Coordinates of C-alpha atoms and ligand atoms in Angstrom, one line a residue:
X23 CA 84.0 85.9 93.1
X24 CA 84.9 89.3 91.6
X25 CA 81.3 90.1 90.9
X26 CA 79.9 89.0 94.3
X27 CA 79.9 91.6 97.1
X28 CA 81.8 90.0 100.0
X29 CA 82.9 90.7 103.5
X30 CA 86.5 90.6 104.8
X31 CA 86.7 86.9 105.9
X32 CA 85.3 85.8 102.5
X33 CA 87.7 88.0 100.6
X34 CA 90.6 86.4 102.6
X35 CA 89.7 83.1 101.1
X36 CA 88.5 84.0 97.6
X37 CA 89.7 87.4 96.4
X38 CA 91.9 87.3 93.4
X39 CA 91.4 83.5 93.0
X40 CA 89.3 81.6 90.6
X41 CA 89.4 77.8 89.9
X42 CA 92.2 77.2 87.4
X43 CA 90.5 77.4 83.9
X44 CA 92.8 74.7 82.4
X45 CA 92.3 72.0 85.1
X46 CA 89.5 73.2 87.4
X47 CA 91.9 73.1 90.4
X48 CA 90.2 75.0 93.2
X49 CA 93.4 76.1 94.8
X50 CA 95.7 78.5 92.9
X51 CA 98.4 76.6 91.0
X52 CA 102.0 77.5 91.7
X53 CA 103.2 78.5 88.2
X54 CA 107.0 78.0 88.4
X55 CA 107.7 78.8 84.8
X56 CA 110.1 81.7 84.3
X57 CA 108.9 82.3 80.8
X58 CA 105.7 81.9 78.7
X59 CA 105.1 80.9 75.2
X60 CA 104.4 83.5 72.5
X61 CA 102.6 82.5 69.3
X62 CA 104.7 85.1 67.6
X63 CA 106.8 88.0 68.9
X64 CA 104.6 89.9 71.4
X65 CA 101.6 87.6 71.0
X66 CA 101.3 86.1 74.5
X67 CA 98.5 85.2 76.8
X68 CA 99.2 88.1 79.3
X69 CA 102.5 86.8 80.7
X70 CA 105.9 87.0 79.0
X71 CA 108.5 86.7 81.7
X72 CA 108.0 85.9 85.4
X73 CA 109.8 89.0 86.8
X74 CA 107.3 91.1 84.9
X75 CA 104.3 89.0 85.8
X76 CA 103.3 85.6 87.1
X77 CA 99.8 84.0 87.5
X78 CA 100.4 82.9 91.1
X79 CA 101.6 86.4 91.9
X80 CA 98.6 88.0 90.1
X81 CA 96.3 86.0 92.3
X82 CA 98.1 87.1 95.5
X83 CA 98.2 90.7 94.3
X84 CA 94.4 90.6 93.7
X85 CA 93.8 89.2 97.1
X86 CA 96.0 91.7 98.9
X87 CA 94.4 94.6 97.0
X88 CA 90.9 93.5 98.0
X89 CA 91.9 93.1 101.7
X90 CA 93.1 96.7 101.9
X91 CA 90.2 98.0 99.8
X92 CA 92.7 99.0 97.1
X93 CA 92.5 99.0 93.3
X94 CA 96.0 97.7 93.0
X95 CA 98.3 95.3 94.9
X96 CA 102.0 94.9 94.0
X97 CA 103.9 92.0 95.7
X98 CA 107.6 92.0 96.6
X99 CA 110.2 89.6 97.8
X100 CA 110.3 91.2 101.3
X101 CA 108.8 94.1 103.2
X102 CA 112.1 96.0 102.8
X103 CA 111.8 95.3 99.0
X104 CA 108.3 96.9 99.1
X105 CA 109.6 99.8 101.1
X106 CA 112.6 100.5 99.0
X107 CA 110.7 100.2 95.8
X108 CA 108.1 102.8 97.0
X109 CA 110.9 105.1 98.1
X110 CA 112.5 104.8 94.6
X111 CA 109.8 107.3 93.6
X112 CA 112.0 109.9 95.4
X113 CA 114.9 111.7 93.8
X114 CA 118.0 113.6 94.9
X115 CA 117.0 116.7 96.9
X116 CA 113.7 115.3 98.2
X117 CA 112.8 115.2 101.8
X118 CA 110.6 112.7 103.8
X119 CA 109.1 113.0 107.3
X120 CA 109.3 109.7 109.0
X121 CA 107.9 108.5 112.4
X122 CA 110.6 108.4 115.1
X123 CA 109.8 104.7 115.9
X124 CA 110.0 102.5 112.8
X125 CA 111.3 99.0 112.1
X126 CA 115.2 99.1 112.3
X127 CA 115.4 98.0 108.7
X128 CA 113.2 100.8 107.5
X129 CA 115.4 103.3 109.4
X130 CA 118.4 101.7 107.7
X131 CA 116.9 102.2 104.2
X132 CA 116.5 105.9 104.9
X133 CA 119.8 106.3 106.8
X134 CA 122.2 104.1 104.9
X135 CA 120.7 103.6 101.4
X136 CA 118.8 106.8 100.5
X137 CA 120.9 109.4 102.4
X138 CA 124.0 108.8 100.2
X139 CA 121.7 109.5 97.1
X140 CA 120.8 112.9 98.6
X141 CA 117.3 112.0 99.9
X142 CA 116.9 113.4 103.3
X143 CA 114.7 112.0 106.1
X144 CA 113.6 113.7 109.4
X145 CA 112.5 111.3 112.1
X146 CA 110.0 112.8 114.4
X147 CA 107.3 112.0 116.9
X148 CA 104.2 112.3 114.7
X149 CA 101.8 112.5 117.7
X150 CA 101.2 116.2 117.1
X151 CA 99.8 116.8 113.6
X152 CA 100.5 120.6 114.1
X153 CA 104.2 119.8 114.6
X154 CA 104.2 117.5 111.5
X155 CA 102.6 120.3 109.4
X156 CA 105.3 122.7 110.7
X157 CA 108.0 120.3 109.8
X158 CA 107.0 120.1 106.1
X159 CA 109.6 121.8 103.9
X160 CA 109.3 123.0 100.3
X161 CA 111.1 119.9 99.2
X162 CA 109.1 117.4 101.4
X163 CA 107.5 114.8 99.2
X164 CA 106.3 112.1 101.5
X165 CA 105.1 111.3 105.0
X166 CA 106.1 107.8 106.2
X167 CA 103.9 106.6 109.0
X168 CA 104.2 103.3 110.9
X169 CA 101.2 102.8 113.2
X170 CA 101.2 101.0 115.6
X171 CA 105.0 101.6 115.5
X172 CA 107.7 99.0 115.9
X173 CA 108.5 98.4 118.7
X174 CA 107.0 101.1 121.0
X175 CA 103.4 100.6 119.7
X176 CA 103.0 104.4 119.2
X177 CA 99.7 105.4 117.5
X178 CA 99.7 108.1 114.9
X179 CA 96.6 109.7 113.5
X180 CA 96.3 108.5 109.9
X181 CA 93.4 110.8 109.0
X182 CA 95.2 113.8 110.3
X183 CA 98.4 112.9 108.4
X184 CA 96.2 112.4 105.3
X185 CA 94.8 115.9 105.7
X186 CA 98.4 117.4 105.9
X187 CA 99.4 115.3 102.9
X188 CA 96.5 116.6 100.9
X189 CA 97.1 120.3 101.9
X190 CA 100.8 120.0 101.0
X191 CA 100.5 117.6 98.0
X192 CA 102.6 114.9 99.7
X193 CA 102.4 111.1 99.3
X194 CA 101.2 109.5 102.5
X195 CA 102.6 106.0 103.0
X196 CA 101.5 103.9 105.9
X197 CA 103.2 100.7 107.0
X198 CA 100.2 98.6 108.2
X199 CA 102.3 95.5 109.1
X200 CA 101.4 95.6 112.8
X201 CA 97.7 96.3 112.4
X202 CA 96.9 94.3 109.3
X203 CA 93.8 95.2 107.2
X204 CA 91.8 93.2 109.8
X205 CA 92.2 96.0 112.3
X206 CA 93.0 99.1 110.3
X207 CA 92.5 100.4 106.7
X208 CA 94.8 103.3 106.0
X209 CA 93.5 103.9 102.5
X210 CA 90.0 104.5 103.8
X211 CA 91.5 107.1 106.1
X212 CA 93.2 108.9 103.2
X213 CA 96.6 107.3 102.8
X214 CA 98.0 107.1 99.3
X215 CA 99.8 103.8 99.7
X216 CA 99.9 101.0 102.3
X217 CA 103.1 98.9 102.8
X218 CA 103.2 95.5 104.3
X219 CA 105.8 93.0 105.4
X220 CA 103.7 90.0 104.4
X221 CA 106.4 88.0 106.3
X222 CA 104.3 88.8 109.4
X223 CA 100.6 88.4 110.0
X224 CA 99.5 88.2 106.4
X225 CA 101.4 85.0 105.8
X226 CA 101.2 84.2 109.5
X227 CA 103.3 81.1 109.7
X228 CA 106.9 82.4 109.8
X229 CA 107.9 80.5 106.7
X230 CA 107.9 83.2 104.0
X231 CA 109.7 86.5 103.6
X232 CA 107.6 88.9 101.5
X233 CA 106.2 92.4 101.1
X234 CA 103.5 94.3 99.3
X235 CA 102.3 97.8 98.3
X236 CA 98.6 98.5 98.0
X237 CA 97.2 101.7 96.4
X238 CA 94.2 103.0 94.6
X239 CA 96.3 105.7 92.8
X240 CA 96.5 104.5 89.2
X241 CA 99.6 106.5 88.3
X242 CA 101.5 105.3 91.5
X243 CA 100.5 101.7 90.8
X244 CA 101.7 101.9 87.2
X245 CA 105.0 103.3 88.4
X246 CA 105.3 100.6 91.1
X247 CA 104.5 97.8 88.6
X248 CA 107.2 99.3 86.4
X249 CA 109.7 99.4 89.2
X250 CA 108.8 95.9 90.4
X251 CA 109.7 94.7 86.9
X252 CA 112.7 97.0 86.4
X253 CA 114.3 96.6 89.8
X254 CA 113.2 93.0 90.3
X255 CA 112.5 92.6 94.0
X256 CA 109.9 90.1 93.2
X257 CA 108.6 87.2 95.3
X258 CA 108.8 83.6 94.1
X259 CA 105.6 81.9 92.9
X260 CA 105.9 79.4 95.7
X261 CA 106.1 82.2 98.3
X262 CA 103.1 83.9 96.6
X263 CA 101.2 80.6 97.0
X264 CA 102.2 80.3 100.7
X265 CA 101.0 83.9 101.5
X266 CA 97.7 83.2 99.7
X267 CA 97.3 80.1 101.8
X268 CA 98.2 82.0 105.0
X269 CA 95.8 84.8 104.1
X270 CA 92.8 82.4 104.2
X271 CA 92.9 82.4 108.0
X272 CA 94.0 85.9 108.6
X273 CA 90.7 87.1 110.1
X274 CA 90.4 84.1 112.4
X275 CA 94.0 84.3 113.5
X276 CA 93.9 88.0 114.3
X277 CA 90.9 87.6 116.5
X278 CA 92.8 85.1 118.6
X279 CA 96.1 87.1 118.6
X280 CA 94.1 90.1 119.9
X281 CA 92.2 88.1 122.5
X282 CA 95.4 86.7 124.1
X283 CA 97.4 89.9 123.7
X284 CA 94.7 91.9 125.5
X285 CA 94.6 89.5 128.4
X286 CA 98.4 89.2 128.7
X287 CA 98.8 93.0 128.5
X288 CA 96.6 93.4 131.5
X289 CA 98.5 90.7 133.3
X290 CA 101.8 92.3 132.6
X291 CA 100.6 95.7 133.7
X292 CA 99.9 94.4 137.2
X293 CA 103.2 92.4 137.4
X294 CA 105.6 93.6 140.1
X295 CA 108.7 93.2 137.9
X296 CA 107.2 95.3 135.1
X297 CA 108.1 99.0 134.8
X298 CA 106.0 99.8 131.7
X299 CA 103.7 98.0 129.3
X300 CA 103.2 99.4 125.8
X301 CA 100.0 98.1 124.3
X302 CA 97.4 100.4 122.6
X303 CA 94.5 98.4 124.2
X304 CA 95.5 99.6 127.7
X305 CA 93.9 102.8 129.0
X306 CA 97.3 103.8 130.3
X307 CA 98.7 103.9 126.7
X308 CA 98.9 107.5 125.4
X309 CA 97.5 106.4 122.1
X310 CA 94.6 104.4 123.5
X311 CA 91.8 106.9 122.6
X312 CA 93.1 107.3 119.1
X313 CA 93.7 103.5 118.6
X314 CA 90.1 102.9 119.7
X315 CA 88.9 105.3 117.0
X316 CA 91.3 104.3 114.2
X317 CA 91.7 100.5 114.8
X318 CA 89.0 97.8 115.2
X319 CA 91.2 96.2 118.0
X320 CA 94.6 96.9 119.5
X321 CA 96.5 94.0 117.8
X322 CA 98.8 91.2 119.0
X323 CA 102.0 93.0 119.7
X324 CA 103.1 94.1 123.2
X325 CA 106.3 95.7 124.4
X326 CA 107.3 95.5 128.0
X327 CA 110.0 97.1 130.0
X328 CA 111.1 94.9 132.9
X329 CA 113.1 95.6 136.0
X330 CA 116.8 94.7 136.0
X331 CA 117.9 96.0 132.5
X332 CA 119.9 93.8 130.2
X333 CA 120.8 91.1 132.6
X334 CA 117.1 90.5 133.5
X335 CA 115.9 90.8 130.0
X336 CA 118.5 88.3 128.7
X337 CA 117.6 85.8 131.5
X338 CA 113.9 86.3 130.7
X339 CA 114.5 85.6 127.0
X340 CA 116.7 82.6 127.7
X341 CA 114.1 81.1 130.0
X342 CA 110.9 81.3 128.0
X343 CA 109.9 78.0 126.3
X344 CA 106.6 78.7 124.5
X345 CA 107.6 82.2 123.4
X346 CA 110.6 81.6 121.1
X347 CA 113.5 84.2 121.3
X348 CA 113.6 85.3 117.7
X349 CA 113.2 88.3 115.5
X350 CA 110.0 88.8 113.4
X351 CA 106.4 88.7 114.5
X352 CA 102.9 87.9 113.4
X353 CA 103.2 84.1 113.2
X354 CA 100.9 81.6 114.9
X355 CA 103.7 80.9 117.3
X356 CA 104.6 83.4 120.0
X357 CA 107.9 85.2 119.6
X358 CA 109.9 87.4 122.1
X359 CA 112.9 89.5 121.3
X360 CA 115.2 92.3 122.6
X361 CA 114.8 95.3 120.2
X362 CA 118.0 97.1 121.3
X363 CA 120.2 94.1 120.4
X364 CA 118.1 92.4 117.7
X365 CA 115.5 94.2 115.5
X366 CA 116.6 97.8 116.1
X367 CA 120.4 97.4 116.4
X368 CA 120.8 99.5 113.3
X369 CA 119.2 102.5 115.0
X370 CA 121.8 104.6 116.9
X371 CA 121.7 104.1 120.7
X372 CA 120.7 107.7 121.4
X373 CA 117.8 107.6 118.9
X374 CA 116.7 104.2 120.4
X375 CA 116.8 105.5 123.9
X376 CA 115.0 108.7 122.9
X377 CA 111.9 106.7 122.0
X378 CA 112.2 104.3 125.0
X379 CA 114.1 101.3 123.5
X380 CA 116.2 100.6 126.5
X381 CA 118.1 97.5 127.7
X382 CA 115.1 96.2 129.7
X383 CA 112.7 96.3 126.8
X384 CA 111.3 93.1 125.5
X385 CA 108.9 92.8 122.5
X386 CA 106.3 90.1 122.5
X387 CA 104.5 88.8 119.4
X388 CA 101.6 87.0 121.0
X389 CA 100.8 83.8 119.1
X390 CA 97.6 81.7 119.1
X391 CA 98.8 79.0 121.5
X392 CA 96.8 78.3 124.7
X393 CA 96.5 81.6 126.6
X394 CA 97.3 79.9 130.0
X395 CA 100.4 78.3 128.6
X396 CA 101.6 81.7 127.4
X397 CA 100.9 83.3 130.9
X398 CA 102.8 80.4 132.6
X399 CA 105.7 81.0 130.1
X400 CA 105.9 84.7 131.0
X401 CA 106.0 83.6 134.7
X402 CA 108.9 81.3 133.8
X403 CA 110.7 84.3 132.2
X404 CA 110.0 86.6 135.2
X405 CA 111.3 83.9 137.7
X406 CA 114.6 83.7 135.7
X407 CA 114.8 87.5 135.4
X408 CA 114.5 87.8 139.2
X409 CA 117.0 85.0 139.9
X410 CA 119.5 86.8 137.5
X411 CA 119.1 90.1 139.2
Ligands
P1T523 O1 111.5 91.6 107.0 P1 110.8 92.2 105.8 O2 109.8 91.3 105.3 O3 111.7 92.8 104.8 O4 109.9 93.4 106.4 C1 110.4 94.6 106.9 C2 109.5 95.3 107.9 C3 108.7 96.3 107.4 N1 107.9 96.9 108.3 C4 107.7 96.5 109.5 C5 106.7 97.3 110.4 C6 108.4 95.4 110.0 O5 108.2 95.1 111.3 C7 109.4 94.8 109.2 C8 110.2 93.6 109.6 N2 110.3 93.5 111.0 C9 111.0 92.5 111.7 C10 111.7 91.6 111.1 C11 110.9 92.6 113.1 O6 111.2 91.6 113.9 O7 110.4 93.7 113.6

């Protein structure tokens, strides 16, 4: 496979994977061994200890790298594990510019883990590249961009951020979890590293927690491989296998996620109980033009602010039956959640409200069930919300 030029859907199924040389097994074996035989001290077949390297993980890392058009993929035990390992490249006194709307757990890493070590983060609306350029300080080392952002679906200009990063010698990290490489390729737009929670679309079945970093920067990859081994936030071989299995259908799944999300976003926009719909595919979305340029399609995530605040939003989330009220996203099943109480509870109320995460905001991860059933389910939610108000 490695020597054959291939398009995305083919890479999803084959990249990083060869039939097992010892048995001919077509699907990658799950190598559970924690340790590997050495003919003599140091004389091994490429693997010595599973934290340092594992054949199932190597296959996953090869596939992930190929999908992002990267030279290197480094897999982790969670998206937060990938994020924190990448941020371990920073040291006391360093400063990072971070988008003002990021996953609550990412905010928490900056605010509660790195800050006590003297690494400072400024959270800002990155919609204006000029303002980002102005905010760079002499000690700024990194730009951290999540686009589309979680949960407000803000769109930031990756190529413009890459230009600033280049001018100021910064590392540009893009969390590509919401878009996936099906819809957006940050490395091709100039990012240094891409971060994923593979828990989401890449695995796609809500049965693994995992993460990854992809980069074509050899020195950064070497450092990340070192930290992966030294810090040890590694995924299990079984989870690597599961993500590899999920990746095979990534392209097909994303096409259906997008199709249903586009349709539901339009439906929500015209609903009388809806105050605001945040979906980059809508012309009303401030990032629509940029999303149309930067992404191949607007994705499967929608946030919606409904009338009636917390009482209505709670009633809605209790009433839906096809959408499951749960954290996370990107699985084949539809999920709905309340960011202020659930995924973004670790962000202070004022910071949440400044970006629009209010009590009436519901985030939808549109799954690949029948689109009519999903629409009926939203109606069920709206009827309950109205009755509660
Ligand atoms: O949950 P974990 O695999 O550690 O991934 C963290 C993470 C990183 N980046 C983004 C954009 C994310 O959305 C997440 C996890 N997000 C959720 C669990 C959620 O419901 O938003």
